[in-house]
Coordinates of C-alpha atoms in Angstrom, one line a residue:
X40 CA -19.2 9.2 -1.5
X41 CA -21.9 11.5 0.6
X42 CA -21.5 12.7 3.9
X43 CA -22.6 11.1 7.2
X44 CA -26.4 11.4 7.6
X45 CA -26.1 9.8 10.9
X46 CA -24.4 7.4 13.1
X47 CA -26.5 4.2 14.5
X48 CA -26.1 1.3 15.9
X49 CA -27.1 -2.2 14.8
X50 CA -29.1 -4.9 16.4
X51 CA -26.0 -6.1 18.5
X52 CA -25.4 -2.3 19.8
X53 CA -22.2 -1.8 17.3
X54 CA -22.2 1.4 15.7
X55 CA -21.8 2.1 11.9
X56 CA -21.2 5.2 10.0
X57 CA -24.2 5.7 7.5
X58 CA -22.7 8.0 4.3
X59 CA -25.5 7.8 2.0
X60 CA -24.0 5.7 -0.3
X61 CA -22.8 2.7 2.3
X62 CA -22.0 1.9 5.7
X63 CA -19.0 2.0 7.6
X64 CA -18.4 -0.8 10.2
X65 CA -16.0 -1.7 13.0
X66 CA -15.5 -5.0 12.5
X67 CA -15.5 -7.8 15.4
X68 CA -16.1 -10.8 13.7
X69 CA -13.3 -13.1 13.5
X70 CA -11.2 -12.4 10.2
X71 CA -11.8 -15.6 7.7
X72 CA -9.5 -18.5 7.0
X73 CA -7.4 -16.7 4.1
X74 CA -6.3 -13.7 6.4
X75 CA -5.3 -15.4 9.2
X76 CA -3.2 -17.6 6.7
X77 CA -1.8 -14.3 5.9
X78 CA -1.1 -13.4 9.5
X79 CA 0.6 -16.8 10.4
X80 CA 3.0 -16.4 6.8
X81 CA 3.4 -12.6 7.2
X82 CA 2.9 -11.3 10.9
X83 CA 4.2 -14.1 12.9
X84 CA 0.7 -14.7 14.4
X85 CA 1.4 -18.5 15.4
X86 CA -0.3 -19.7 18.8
X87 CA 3.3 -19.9 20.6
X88 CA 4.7 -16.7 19.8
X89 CA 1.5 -14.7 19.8
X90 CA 0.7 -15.9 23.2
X91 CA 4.3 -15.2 24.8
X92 CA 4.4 -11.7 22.9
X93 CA 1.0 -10.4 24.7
X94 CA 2.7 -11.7 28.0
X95 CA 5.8 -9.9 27.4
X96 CA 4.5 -6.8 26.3
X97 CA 1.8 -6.5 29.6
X98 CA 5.4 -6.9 31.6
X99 CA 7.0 -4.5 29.6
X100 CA 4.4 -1.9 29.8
X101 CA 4.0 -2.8 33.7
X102 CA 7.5 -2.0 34.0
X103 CA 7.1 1.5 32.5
X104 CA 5.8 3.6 35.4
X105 CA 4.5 6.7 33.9
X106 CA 1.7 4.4 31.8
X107 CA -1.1 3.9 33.1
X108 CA -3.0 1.6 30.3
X109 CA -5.5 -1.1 30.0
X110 CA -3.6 -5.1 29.7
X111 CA -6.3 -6.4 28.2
X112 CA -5.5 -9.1 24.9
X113 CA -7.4 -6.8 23.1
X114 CA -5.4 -4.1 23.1
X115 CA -2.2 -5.4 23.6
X116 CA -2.9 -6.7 19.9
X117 CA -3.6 -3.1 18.7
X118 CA 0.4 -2.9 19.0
X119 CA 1.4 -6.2 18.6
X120 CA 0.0 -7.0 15.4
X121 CA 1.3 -4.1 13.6
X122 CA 5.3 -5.1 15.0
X123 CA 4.9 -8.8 13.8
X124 CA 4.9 -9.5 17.5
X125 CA 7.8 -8.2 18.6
X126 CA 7.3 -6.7 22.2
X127 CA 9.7 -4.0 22.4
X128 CA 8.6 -2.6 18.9
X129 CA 4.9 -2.6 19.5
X130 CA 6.3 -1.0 23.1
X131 CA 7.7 2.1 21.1
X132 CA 4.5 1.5 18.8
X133 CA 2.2 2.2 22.0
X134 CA 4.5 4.6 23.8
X135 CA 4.1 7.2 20.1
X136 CA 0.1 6.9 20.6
X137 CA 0.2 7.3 24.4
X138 CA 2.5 10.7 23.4
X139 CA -0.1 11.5 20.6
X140 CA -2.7 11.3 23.1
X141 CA -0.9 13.1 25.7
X142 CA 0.0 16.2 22.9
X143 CA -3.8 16.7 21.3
X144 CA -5.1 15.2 24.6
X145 CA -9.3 16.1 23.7
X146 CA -9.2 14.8 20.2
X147 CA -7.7 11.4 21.4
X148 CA -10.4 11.1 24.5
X149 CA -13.1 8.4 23.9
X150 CA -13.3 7.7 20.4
X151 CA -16.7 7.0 19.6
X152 CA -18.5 7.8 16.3
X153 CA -21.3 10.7 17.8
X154 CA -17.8 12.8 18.5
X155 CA -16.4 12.1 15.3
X156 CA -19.5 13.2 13.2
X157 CA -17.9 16.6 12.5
X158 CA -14.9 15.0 11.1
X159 CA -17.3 13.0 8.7
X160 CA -19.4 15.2 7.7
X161 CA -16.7 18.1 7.1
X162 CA -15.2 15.3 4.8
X163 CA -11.5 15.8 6.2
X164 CA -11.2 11.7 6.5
X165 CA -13.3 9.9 4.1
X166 CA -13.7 6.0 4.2
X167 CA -14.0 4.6 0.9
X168 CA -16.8 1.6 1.1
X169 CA -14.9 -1.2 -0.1
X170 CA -11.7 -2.9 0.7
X171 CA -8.7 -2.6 -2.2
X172 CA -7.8 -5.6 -4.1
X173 CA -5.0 -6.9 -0.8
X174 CA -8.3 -6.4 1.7
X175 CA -7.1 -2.8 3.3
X176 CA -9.2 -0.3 4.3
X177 CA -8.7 2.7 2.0
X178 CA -8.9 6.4 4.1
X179 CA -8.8 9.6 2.3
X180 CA -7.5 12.5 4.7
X181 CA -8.2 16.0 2.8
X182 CA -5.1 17.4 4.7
X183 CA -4.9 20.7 2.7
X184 CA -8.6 21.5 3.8
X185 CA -9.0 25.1 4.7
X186 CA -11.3 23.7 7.5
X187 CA -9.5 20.9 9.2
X188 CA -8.1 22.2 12.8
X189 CA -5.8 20.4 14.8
X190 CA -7.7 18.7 16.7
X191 CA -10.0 17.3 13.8
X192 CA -6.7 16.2 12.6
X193 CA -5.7 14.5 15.3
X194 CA -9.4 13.1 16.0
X195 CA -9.2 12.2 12.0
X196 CA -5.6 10.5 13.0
X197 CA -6.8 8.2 15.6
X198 CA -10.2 7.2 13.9
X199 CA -7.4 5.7 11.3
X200 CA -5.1 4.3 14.3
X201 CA -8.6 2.8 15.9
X202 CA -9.3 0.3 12.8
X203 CA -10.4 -3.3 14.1
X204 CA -8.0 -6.2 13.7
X205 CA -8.4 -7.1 10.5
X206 CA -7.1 -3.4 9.3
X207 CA -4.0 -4.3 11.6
X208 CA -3.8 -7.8 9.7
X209 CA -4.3 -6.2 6.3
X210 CA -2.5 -2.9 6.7
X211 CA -4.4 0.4 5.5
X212 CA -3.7 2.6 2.8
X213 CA -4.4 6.4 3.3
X214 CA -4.0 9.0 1.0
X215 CA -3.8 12.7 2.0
X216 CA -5.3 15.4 -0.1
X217 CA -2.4 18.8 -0.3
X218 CA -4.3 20.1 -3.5
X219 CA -6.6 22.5 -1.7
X220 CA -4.8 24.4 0.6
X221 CA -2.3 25.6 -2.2
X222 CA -5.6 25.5 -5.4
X223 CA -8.6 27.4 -3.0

């Protein structure tokens, strides 16, 4: 696997994870033809119901007057996707990571890669370079680490909750490490 050497950008400004042995990419392109299939059959994701749930979850989050949070399509999909579209469950969805943020408040503040290099190159959350066979993205948190802290938890917690769209569509699969911190 190798640890980060560095974090750069590409020619479009988007910023990958260099670790040696491949890169690691936030994806914007649109997802192809066979996963949004999958997101119409499994998700819900049709043009009617996709539109009305964004519009209902902006009201429902407008309605809530303790949150203060962007209404962009963008991230109202973050929540939405994940619930299959329904508004009140992505509402709970984005209410636990607005409480997550709120509780570990520093390691949830402007996720970018040059603040997550520690947690790369200490190896606590490893991203494996390729998709699994269903098209996740497969994440490897070494909880049992006798260095991970709390706040590189949390900080390796929301680099998995960050994903692009595509690892909302396709789900993730993580798999937490407990070996070392009974075996070191």
């Amino acid at each position: 696997m190798g640890k980060a050497e560095c974090i750069s950008y590409d020619d479009n400004q988007l910023p990958y994870i260099d670790l040696g042995s491949a890169q690691i990419r936030m994806e914007k392109e649109q997802a192809p033809d066979w996963a949004l299939k999958k997101a119409q059959d499994e998700l819900r994701e049709l043009p009617g119901i996709k539109e009305q749930a964004i519009k209902e979850l902006r009201e429902l989050i407008q309605n809530e007057k303790h949150l203060n949070l962007p209404l962009d399509d963008e991230y109202m999909m973050m929540f939405l996707r994940p619930c299959h579209y329904y508004p009140e469950s992505a509402l709970k969805r984005l209410k636990n990571f607005y409480n997550m943020k709120l509780k570990y408040g520093i390691a949830c503040e402007n996720i970018v890669p040059a603040k997550l290099k520690n947690v790369f190159e200490s190896e606590i959350l490893n991203l494996l370079p390729s998709r699994d066979q269903h098209g996740r993205r497969i994440l490897v948190l070494e909880a049992g680490s006798k260095k991970m802290e709390a706040v590189e938890g949390a900080a390796a917690g929301s680099v998995s909750w960050h994903t692009a769209h595509r690892a909302g569509l396709h789900g993730g699969a993580i798999f937490s490490n407990l070996w070392r911190s009974c075996h070191n």
